[in-house]
Amino acid sequence: MNERLRLGVNIDHVATIRNARGGDHPDPARAAEIVAQAGGDGITVHLREDRRHIRDHDLERVQAATGLPLNLEMATTDEMVEIALRHAPHAACIVPEKREERTTEGGLDAAGLHNQLAPIVARLSDAGVRVSLFIEPDPRQVEAAMKLGAPVVELHTGEYAHAFDHPGQPEQLAYELKRITDMAALAAKNGIEPHAGHGLTYDNVQPIAAIPQLAELNIGHYLIGEAIFTGLEASVRRMRTLMDEAR
Ligand code: PXP
């Protein structure tokens, strides 16, 4: 078992809030610093084709803000491959991307896309970038990752999280958890480091965190949302103090 399960924090939605006003605040680089201070093990960002959250200029700033490894989530476009090669993040997690989706809805079809993925995995690996494939917890996909020589797979926990939210179907939850457990074991047995992520929350994280082969979880939306509640009191108090001091 890995001694410590690494936590990669996805800070995309700090940029989503910033972009809503078009200015510089809140700054994802400052969020990265807080993640580092709080014991996070890595920073994850997804540079999307439409740049709806993280933007190109953020990459360098976020990368420089801490000594933590940067995990760049990216689609398989030529543009993203060039950007990944230019920035050489610690890791690149290849994800499927649909323009109209709200978030990454499913895993990459690593089996069906072998010929498209093979040169990308090779180019990134040659540049020293640790390639991860974001896949469904399915044996076909783990085997495809093995054929592609990917050192890491990230198992999509979205279906598990969905089943967790529907407690009326406990057999579905058990099925989803078993798929992730089995695929983490299959990947590890074949020399691939398994990670997991998507839709993880305080409530549903522990059964996943208990899977012994998993080395890393990547968590974003819930943590940024939760930060509003744990941080709002302090920010309102500070504003109250500043206003009171001015009188
Ligand atoms: N891992 C991958 C590959 C993702 O695409 C995402 C969402 O961007 C996450 C993890 C984090 O998911 P969430 O924001 O639901 O925690």
Coordinates of N, CA and C in Angstrom, one line a residue, residues 30 58-59 61 66 69 74 81 93 108 116 127 144-145 167 181 188 190 215 222 229 232 234:
R30 N -2.6 32.4 -6.4 CA -2.7 32.6 -5.0 C -3.4 31.3 -4.4
D58 N -2.3 31.7 -17.2 CA -2.3 31.2 -15.8 C -1.2 30.0 -15.7
L59 N -1.0 29.3 -16.7 CA -0.2 28.1 -16.6 C 1.2 28.4 -16.0
R61 N 2.2 31.1 -14.4 CA 2.1 31.7 -13.0 C 1.7 30.6 -12.0
T66 N 4.3 27.7 -6.7 CA 4.7 26.7 -5.7 C 5.7 25.7 -6.2
P69 N 4.1 19.7 -7.9 CA 4.0 19.3 -9.3 C 2.7 19.8 -9.9
M74 N -5.7 17.8 -20.3 CA -5.7 18.3 -21.7 C -6.4 17.4 -22.7
V81 N -1.2 19.7 -27.2 CA 0.1 19.0 -27.2 C 1.2 20.0 -27.3
C93 N -2.7 14.9 -17.9 CA -3.7 13.9 -17.9 C -4.6 14.1 -19.1
L108 N -11.8 8.6 -21.2 CA -11.3 8.6 -22.6 C -11.4 7.2 -23.1
Q116 N -4.6 7.3 -32.4 CA -4.5 8.8 -32.2 C -3.7 9.1 -30.9
A127 N 9.3 14.1 -23.8 CA 9.6 15.4 -23.2 C 9.7 15.4 -21.7
A144 N -5.8 -1.1 -22.6 CA -5.4 -0.1 -23.7 C -4.3 0.8 -23.2
A145 N -4.5 1.2 -21.9 CA -3.4 2.1 -21.3 C -2.1 1.3 -21.2
P167 N -28.9 7.0 -2.7 CA -28.8 5.9 -1.8 C -29.8 4.8 -1.9
T181 N -12.1 -0.4 -7.4 CA -11.2 -1.2 -6.6 C -10.5 -2.2 -7.5
A188 N -2.2 -1.5 -11.1 CA -1.0 -1.6 -10.2 C -0.3 -2.9 -10.5
N190 N 0.0 -4.4 -13.2 CA 0.7 -4.3 -14.5 C 1.6 -3.1 -14.6
A215 N -2.8 5.9 -5.7 CA -1.6 6.8 -5.3 C -2.0 8.2 -5.2
Y222 N -15.8 20.4 -5.6 CA -16.3 20.4 -4.2 C -15.4 21.2 -3.3
F229 N -17.8 28.4 1.9 CA -18.4 28.3 3.2 C -17.4 28.4 4.3
L232 N -16.0 32.3 3.9 CA -16.8 33.5 3.8 C -16.9 34.3 5.1
A234 N -14.6 34.7 7.4 CA -13.4 35.5 7.6 C -13.4 36.7 6.6

